[in-house]
Amino acid sequence: MNRPRIPGKWMAATLAVGVTFGSGWSIPVFGPIAPIASAEQAAAIANWNSAERAALIKRLAMCDKAADDFYSDPGNARYLAVKAASDKARALLLDPNTSSSKLNAAYHTLDSALAAYIEDYIRDASILERQTFQTARMLNDSIGTAPGTYPQEAADTMMAIIAEAQAAAYDPNTTVPQLREQYLKYIEGTAVLRDSMNLDRSQRLGQLNQQRQTIAEISANLPNTADYSKLLSAFHAQANGLEALLADNSGLLPIECAALCVQNAYTALTEGLQLAGELDQASKLLDSPKGIRSGQYPSSAFGELRKAINKSASVLTKASPPEQLNASRAALAEAVLKFRSTLRP
């Protein structure tokens, strides 16, 4: 029986992934990772530090802070609007090729949702007073040069913002719109403060190179297929972008975002490998005996399984994001179970 074309024969890949993520496995050492070219490094830095990406990343940090301050009420429509806008913004940031116009549009949607969220919650001075007090107390214990602390200059700037906000909060003549304006300045200050946090760049680079080494080990057991190459190229592009930011002494916010992009590409790659192996196994079922006798499968069952295989293969070929790959794996597993259940007793 002719089987539908599966993107590559990746059974070795499935075995490699199983070894990689099994218990007791340690990452092999392949020697130093070659540094990325200066031109590629400059391009990655320019992309991450573009005005549109930087603005969107900063607004996301402000939204996260507001959600923490307001307790992220899942029943609040304006909170849900902020969450939806944040999720869309993060999805756009995962793609290094997202256009400036799309990033700008996402920024304005997020900005409007945040303004409405603040309007809903800031109706007096209580939240502004409470949160600035807590941040000041945290900051007093977190100034230094060690990872996880803040430089003195950044702390001084934040304390000045806090002092202005508290002065407004304690002034009985301050209007509610003014309190909202002060709160917006305050959470913008917290985003800038977080961006300045000291971090261990060598440790972050070591973690990144461990992921690269894991992928290199998996790649050694795989044929050179177009589908795998797409996922592998996406991972390396994101990894090189993060390395460039670490070498450029960029702030924490873009580094965290770039690290999320690396993890997303890493997960997509490993999910893709698993899906490829599962497609190969599912396609072998199409050679099962067909007929109306015991131990055979009805003709209709083959058509349904073939549809599921082709659909999952299409998701893999498009180098889809990890959540789509995962959903495709689940759908394929369900189709296989359904096919097996039709075996005539």
Tab-separated table of C-alpha atoms in Angstrom:
chain	number	residue	atom	x	y	z
A	1	MET	CA	0.000	0.000	0.000
A	2	ASN	CA	1.254	3.496	-0.825
A	3	ARG	CA	1.756	5.651	2.198
A	4	PRO	CA	1.451	9.439	2.279
A	5	ARG	CA	4.797	11.214	2.160
A	6	ILE	CA	6.143	11.882	5.651
A	7	PRO	CA	8.658	14.725	6.059
A	8	GLY	CA	11.828	12.687	6.525
A	9	LYS	CA	12.516	9.416	8.358
A	10	TRP	CA	13.235	10.562	11.862
A	11	MET	CA	13.044	7.453	13.990
A	12	ALA	CA	16.638	8.059	15.135
A	13	ALA	CA	15.495	11.525	16.154
A	14	THR	CA	12.794	10.100	18.396
A	15	LEU	CA	15.308	7.828	20.083
A	16	ALA	CA	17.713	10.724	20.514
A	17	VAL	CA	15.059	12.883	22.153
A	18	GLY	CA	14.123	10.053	24.490
A	19	VAL	CA	17.758	9.731	25.570
A	20	THR	CA	18.195	13.469	25.874
A	21	PHE	CA	15.302	14.007	28.244
A	22	GLY	CA	15.510	10.720	30.147
A	23	SER	CA	16.644	10.566	33.750
A	24	GLY	CA	20.327	10.425	34.509
A	25	TRP	CA	21.440	11.874	31.170
A	26	SER	CA	24.202	14.436	31.232
A	27	ILE	CA	24.987	16.947	28.511
A	28	PRO	CA	28.088	15.969	26.528
A	29	VAL	CA	30.900	18.457	26.079
A	30	PHE	CA	31.812	19.193	22.472
A	31	GLY	CA	34.289	21.981	23.087
A	32	PRO	CA	33.724	25.732	22.825
A	33	ILE	CA	30.878	27.074	20.732
A	34	ALA	CA	32.136	29.138	17.821
A	35	PRO	CA	31.388	32.847	18.275
A	36	ILE	CA	28.818	34.326	15.957
A	37	ALA	CA	30.005	36.650	13.233
A	38	SER	CA	30.185	40.344	14.120
A	39	ALA	CA	27.806	41.309	11.291
A	40	GLU	CA	25.223	38.780	12.490
A	41	GLN	CA	25.725	39.941	16.061
A	42	ALA	CA	25.157	43.570	15.107
A	43	ALA	CA	22.005	42.675	13.183
A	44	ALA	CA	20.602	40.709	16.129
A	45	ILE	CA	21.308	43.553	18.556
A	46	ALA	CA	19.742	46.101	16.214
A	47	ASN	CA	16.646	43.927	15.871
A	48	TRP	CA	16.133	43.396	19.607
A	49	ASN	CA	16.948	46.971	20.515
A	50	SER	CA	14.821	48.552	17.788
A	51	ALA	CA	12.519	51.294	19.024
A	52	GLU	CA	9.407	49.217	18.313
A	53	ARG	CA	10.582	46.070	20.098
A	54	ALA	CA	12.053	47.978	23.037
A	55	ALA	CA	8.825	49.927	23.542
A	56	LEU	CA	6.667	46.801	23.385
A	57	ILE	CA	8.912	44.866	25.789
A	58	LYS	CA	8.837	47.752	28.266
A	59	ARG	CA	5.030	48.017	28.061
A	60	LEU	CA	4.733	44.297	28.682
A	61	ALA	CA	6.817	44.667	31.845
A	62	MET	CA	4.537	47.493	32.979
A	63	CYS	CA	1.457	45.351	32.372
A	64	ASP	CA	2.976	42.493	34.355
A	65	LYS	CA	3.634	44.848	37.262
A	66	ALA	CA	0.095	46.237	37.168
A	67	ALA	CA	-1.347	42.713	37.100
A	68	ASP	CA	0.690	41.884	40.214
A	69	ASP	CA	-0.432	45.058	41.987
A	70	PHE	CA	-4.101	44.505	41.142
A	71	TYR	CA	-4.018	40.760	41.928
A	72	SER	CA	-4.776	39.680	38.337
A	73	ASP	CA	-8.523	39.335	38.896
A	74	PRO	CA	-9.660	36.698	36.331
A	75	GLY	CA	-13.205	38.041	36.527
A	76	ASN	CA	-12.224	41.552	35.512
A	77	ALA	CA	-12.877	42.313	31.822
A	78	ARG	CA	-10.150	44.949	31.685
A	79	TYR	CA	-7.608	42.570	33.161
A	80	LEU	CA	-8.599	39.988	30.542
A	81	ALA	CA	-8.103	42.630	27.837
A	82	VAL	CA	-4.586	43.322	29.134
A	83	LYS	CA	-3.833	39.603	29.237
A	84	ALA	CA	-5.090	39.052	25.693
A	85	ALA	CA	-3.084	42.011	24.391
A	86	SER	CA	-0.007	40.815	26.299
A	87	ASP	CA	-0.285	37.297	24.897
A	88	LYS	CA	-0.534	38.643	21.364
A	89	ALA	CA	2.442	40.949	21.910
A	90	ARG	CA	4.582	38.091	23.205
A	91	ALA	CA	3.639	35.956	20.218
A	92	LEU	CA	4.796	38.726	17.878
A	93	LEU	CA	8.062	39.111	19.772
A	94	LEU	CA	8.766	35.398	19.329
A	95	ASP	CA	9.114	36.001	15.589
A	96	PRO	CA	12.296	37.920	14.688
A	97	ASN	CA	10.706	38.873	11.356
A	98	THR	CA	7.633	40.613	12.778
A	99	SER	CA	7.244	43.957	10.999
A	100	SER	CA	7.566	47.316	12.730
A	101	SER	CA	3.961	48.136	11.856
A	102	LYS	CA	2.687	45.007	13.627
A	103	LEU	CA	4.841	45.732	16.670
A	104	ASN	CA	3.538	49.306	16.755
A	105	ALA	CA	-0.056	48.148	16.462
A	106	ALA	CA	0.460	45.670	19.301
A	107	TYR	CA	2.001	48.420	21.426
A	108	HIS	CA	-0.986	50.742	20.972
A	109	THR	CA	-3.466	47.949	21.719
A	110	LEU	CA	-1.538	47.053	24.868
A	111	ASP	CA	-1.205	50.689	25.887
A	112	SER	CA	-4.956	51.281	25.583
A	113	ALA	CA	-5.750	48.116	27.540
A	114	LEU	CA	-3.311	49.129	30.297
A	115	ALA	CA	-4.799	52.635	30.555
A	116	ALA	CA	-8.301	51.172	30.957
A	117	TYR	CA	-7.008	48.669	33.510
A	118	ILE	CA	-5.428	51.449	35.593
A	119	GLU	CA	-8.601	53.521	35.330
A	120	ASP	CA	-10.589	50.595	36.696
A	121	TYR	CA	-8.364	50.051	39.725
A	122	ILE	CA	-6.898	53.419	40.689
A	123	ARG	CA	-9.837	55.260	42.254
A	124	ASP	CA	-8.010	56.626	45.288
A	125	ALA	CA	-4.479	56.755	46.706
A	126	SER	CA	-4.516	53.378	48.467
A	127	ILE	CA	-2.887	51.164	45.807
A	128	LEU	CA	-0.299	53.777	44.867
A	129	GLU	CA	0.628	54.308	48.513
A	130	ARG	CA	0.828	50.595	49.337
A	131	GLN	CA	2.775	49.455	46.301
A	132	THR	CA	5.337	52.262	46.352
A	133	PHE	CA	6.016	51.545	50.025
A	134	GLN	CA	6.606	47.855	49.281
A	135	THR	CA	8.896	48.627	46.340
A	136	ALA	CA	10.925	51.104	48.426
A	137	ARG	CA	11.372	48.503	51.163
A	138	MET	CA	12.452	45.873	48.640
A	139	LEU	CA	14.844	48.272	46.949
A	140	ASN	CA	16.570	49.261	50.173
A	141	ASP	CA	17.631	45.637	50.606
A	142	SER	CA	18.564	45.007	46.959
A	143	ILE	CA	21.262	47.524	46.031
A	144	GLY	CA	24.643	46.172	44.996
A	145	THR	CA	26.634	44.544	42.230
A	146	ALA	CA	25.713	40.861	42.703
A	147	PRO	CA	23.258	39.146	40.335
A	148	GLY	CA	19.687	39.933	41.347
A	149	THR	CA	20.550	43.330	42.833
A	150	TYR	CA	20.284	46.830	41.381
A	151	PRO	CA	22.992	49.425	40.663
A	152	GLN	CA	22.976	52.409	43.027
A	153	GLU	CA	22.208	54.877	40.234
A	154	ALA	CA	19.162	52.912	39.070
A	155	ALA	CA	17.949	52.591	42.661
A	156	ASP	CA	18.315	56.351	43.223
A	157	THR	CA	16.253	57.072	40.112
A	158	MET	CA	13.522	54.694	41.263
A	159	MET	CA	13.479	56.146	44.765
A	160	ALA	CA	12.953	59.622	43.288
A	161	ILE	CA	9.957	58.310	41.309
A	162	ILE	CA	8.597	56.689	44.469
A	163	ALA	CA	9.013	59.914	46.454
A	164	GLU	CA	7.048	61.856	43.822
A	165	ALA	CA	4.302	59.219	43.770
A	166	GLN	CA	4.019	59.141	47.549
A	167	ALA	CA	3.887	62.928	47.737
A	168	ALA	CA	0.907	62.832	45.386
A	169	ALA	CA	-0.685	59.983	47.345
A	170	TYR	CA	-0.452	61.880	50.641
A	171	ASP	CA	-1.680	65.180	49.196
A	172	PRO	CA	-5.468	65.516	49.772
A	173	ASN	CA	-5.700	67.860	46.782
A	174	THR	CA	-4.430	65.295	44.302
A	175	THR	CA	-7.161	64.294	41.859
A	176	VAL	CA	-7.877	60.723	40.785
A	177	PRO	CA	-6.595	61.376	37.211
A	178	GLN	CA	-3.355	62.671	38.756
A	179	LEU	CA	-3.065	59.545	40.888
A	180	ARG	CA	-3.471	57.413	37.779
A	181	GLU	CA	-0.780	59.431	36.029
A	182	GLN	CA	1.555	58.917	38.983
A	183	TYR	CA	0.834	55.199	39.026
A	184	LEU	CA	1.681	54.952	35.318
A	185	LYS	CA	4.991	56.754	35.975
A	186	TYR	CA	5.629	54.422	38.878
A	187	ILE	CA	5.182	51.166	36.932
A	188	GLU	CA	7.234	52.614	34.064
A	189	GLY	CA	9.963	53.230	36.625
A	190	THR	CA	9.730	49.637	37.860
A	191	ALA	CA	10.162	48.394	34.274
A	192	VAL	CA	13.298	50.513	33.846
A	193	LEU	CA	14.540	49.334	37.239
A	194	ARG	CA	14.060	45.681	36.310
A	195	ASP	CA	15.902	46.265	33.055
A	196	SER	CA	18.907	47.491	35.070
A	197	MET	CA	19.076	44.426	37.356
A	198	ASN	CA	22.534	42.900	37.614
A	199	LEU	CA	22.826	39.450	36.074
A	200	ASP	CA	25.476	36.798	35.621
A	201	ARG	CA	26.003	36.935	31.868
A	202	SER	CA	28.516	34.100	31.830
A	203	GLN	CA	26.032	31.821	33.587
A	204	ARG	CA	23.314	32.742	31.088
A	205	LEU	CA	25.703	32.072	28.210
A	206	GLY	CA	26.617	28.729	29.760
A	207	GLN	CA	22.958	27.743	29.920
A	208	LEU	CA	22.518	28.773	26.291
A	209	ASN	CA	25.524	26.727	25.196
A	210	GLN	CA	24.169	23.706	27.044
A	211	GLN	CA	21.021	23.952	24.935
A	212	ARG	CA	23.168	24.263	21.811
A	213	GLN	CA	25.169	21.201	22.793
A	214	THR	CA	22.003	19.201	23.378
A	215	ILE	CA	20.734	20.158	19.928
A	216	ALA	CA	24.125	19.308	18.417
A	217	GLU	CA	23.941	15.823	19.945
A	218	ILE	CA	20.442	15.293	18.565
A	219	SER	CA	21.427	16.648	15.148
A	220	ALA	CA	24.264	14.158	14.813
A	221	ASN	CA	21.724	11.322	14.570
A	222	LEU	CA	19.419	12.937	12.017
A	223	PRO	CA	19.236	12.974	8.232
A	224	ASN	CA	19.416	16.364	6.556
A	225	THR	CA	15.745	17.061	5.823
A	226	ALA	CA	14.155	20.376	4.894
A	227	ASP	CA	11.627	20.169	7.731
A	228	TYR	CA	14.214	19.578	10.407
A	229	SER	CA	16.474	22.255	8.908
A	230	LYS	CA	13.736	24.878	9.310
A	231	LEU	CA	13.318	24.130	13.000
A	232	LEU	CA	17.070	23.930	13.539
A	233	SER	CA	17.694	27.231	11.750
A	234	ALA	CA	15.004	28.923	13.840
A	235	PHE	CA	16.665	27.699	17.032
A	236	HIS	CA	20.130	28.878	15.989
A	237	ALA	CA	18.805	32.280	14.927
A	238	GLN	CA	17.187	32.817	18.326
A	239	ALA	CA	20.238	31.477	20.171
A	240	ASN	CA	22.548	33.820	18.279
A	241	GLY	CA	20.261	36.736	19.089
A	242	LEU	CA	20.431	35.989	22.817
A	243	GLU	CA	24.203	35.571	22.693
A	244	ALA	CA	24.520	38.940	20.960
A	245	LEU	CA	22.499	40.663	23.691
A	246	LEU	CA	24.580	39.041	26.428
A	247	ALA	CA	27.811	40.173	24.755
A	248	ASP	CA	26.469	43.694	24.178
A	249	ASN	CA	25.615	44.298	27.860
A	250	SER	CA	21.971	44.846	26.943
A	251	GLY	CA	19.446	45.225	29.741
A	252	LEU	CA	17.583	42.404	31.434
A	253	LEU	CA	14.218	42.943	29.704
A	254	PRO	CA	15.341	42.157	26.129
A	255	ILE	CA	17.571	39.352	27.429
A	256	GLU	CA	14.619	37.716	29.205
A	257	CYS	CA	12.508	38.079	26.087
A	258	ALA	CA	15.269	36.648	23.886
A	259	ALA	CA	15.724	33.739	26.318
A	260	LEU	CA	12.003	33.004	26.028
A	261	CYS	CA	12.366	32.987	22.242
A	262	VAL	CA	15.264	30.518	22.504
A	263	GLN	CA	13.230	28.229	24.754
A	264	ASN	CA	10.276	28.455	22.382
A	265	ALA	CA	12.448	27.469	19.406
A	266	TYR	CA	14.096	24.709	21.462
A	267	THR	CA	10.720	23.279	22.452
A	268	ALA	CA	9.438	23.506	18.875
A	269	LEU	CA	12.486	21.599	17.684
A	270	THR	CA	12.129	18.789	20.203
A	271	GLU	CA	8.342	18.628	19.708
A	272	GLY	CA	8.967	18.411	15.977
A	273	LEU	CA	11.310	15.488	16.447
A	274	GLN	CA	8.767	13.640	18.538
A	275	LEU	CA	6.020	14.323	16.000
A	276	ALA	CA	8.213	13.075	13.156
A	277	GLY	CA	8.760	9.751	14.892
A	278	GLU	CA	5.080	9.409	15.714
A	279	LEU	CA	4.180	10.142	12.077
A	280	ASP	CA	6.508	7.406	10.948
A	281	GLN	CA	4.883	4.906	13.309
A	282	ALA	CA	1.369	6.002	12.349
A	283	SER	CA	2.133	5.698	8.639
A	284	LYS	CA	3.158	2.055	9.125
A	285	LEU	CA	-0.396	1.320	10.285
A	286	LEU	CA	-1.591	2.054	6.743
A	287	ASP	CA	-0.032	-1.298	5.760
A	288	SER	CA	-2.366	-3.120	8.161
A	289	PRO	CA	-4.699	-5.790	6.726
A	290	LYS	CA	-7.919	-4.396	5.256
A	291	GLY	CA	-11.193	-6.244	4.985
A	292	ILE	CA	-14.278	-7.599	6.717
A	293	ARG	CA	-12.724	-10.582	8.439
A	294	SER	CA	-11.348	-11.021	11.944
A	295	GLY	CA	-7.982	-9.282	12.418
A	296	GLN	CA	-8.663	-6.790	9.623
A	297	TYR	CA	-9.566	-3.115	9.590
A	298	PRO	CA	-12.512	-1.577	7.686
A	299	SER	CA	-11.650	0.486	4.614
A	300	SER	CA	-13.124	3.671	6.100
A	301	ALA	CA	-10.656	3.563	9.015
A	302	PHE	CA	-7.686	3.946	6.657
A	303	GLY	CA	-9.060	7.118	5.127
A	304	GLU	CA	-9.529	8.783	8.508
A	305	LEU	CA	-6.043	7.849	9.651
A	306	ARG	CA	-4.512	9.066	6.406
A	307	LYS	CA	-6.232	12.446	6.861
A	308	ALA	CA	-4.816	12.761	10.378
A	309	ILE	CA	-1.314	11.837	9.176
A	310	ASN	CA	-1.412	14.357	6.336
A	311	LYS	CA	-2.663	17.088	8.661
A	312	SER	CA	0.086	16.473	11.209
A	313	ALA	CA	2.707	16.261	8.471
A	314	SER	CA	1.580	19.670	7.212
A	315	VAL	CA	2.016	21.183	10.688
A	316	LEU	CA	5.539	19.771	10.848
A	317	THR	CA	6.459	21.009	7.360
A	318	LYS	CA	5.425	24.566	8.257
A	319	ALA	CA	7.837	24.624	11.232
A	320	SER	CA	4.891	25.537	13.432
A	321	PRO	CA	5.220	26.882	16.999
A	322	PRO	CA	5.476	24.339	19.845
A	323	GLU	CA	1.872	24.621	20.985
A	324	GLN	CA	0.653	23.705	17.484
A	325	LEU	CA	3.130	20.843	17.247
A	326	ASN	CA	1.986	19.570	20.632
A	327	ALA	CA	-1.675	19.832	19.635
A	328	SER	CA	-0.885	17.996	16.411
A	329	ARG	CA	0.794	15.196	18.343
A	330	ALA	CA	-2.285	14.852	20.553
A	331	ALA	CA	-4.614	14.776	17.537
A	332	LEU	CA	-2.476	12.168	15.804
A	333	ALA	CA	-2.379	9.993	18.936
A	334	GLU	CA	-6.175	10.175	19.155
A	335	ALA	CA	-6.499	9.213	15.480
A	336	VAL	CA	-4.195	6.226	15.995
A	337	LEU	CA	-6.234	5.036	18.991
A	338	LYS	CA	-9.435	5.414	17.015
A	339	PHE	CA	-7.951	3.458	14.112
A	340	ARG	CA	-6.806	0.620	16.391
A	341	SER	CA	-10.262	0.439	17.985
A	342	THR	CA	-11.784	-0.514	14.609
A	343	LEU	CA	-9.875	-3.814	14.390
A	344	ARG	CA	-12.413	-6.556	13.746
A	345	PRO	CA	-12.438	-9.145	16.551
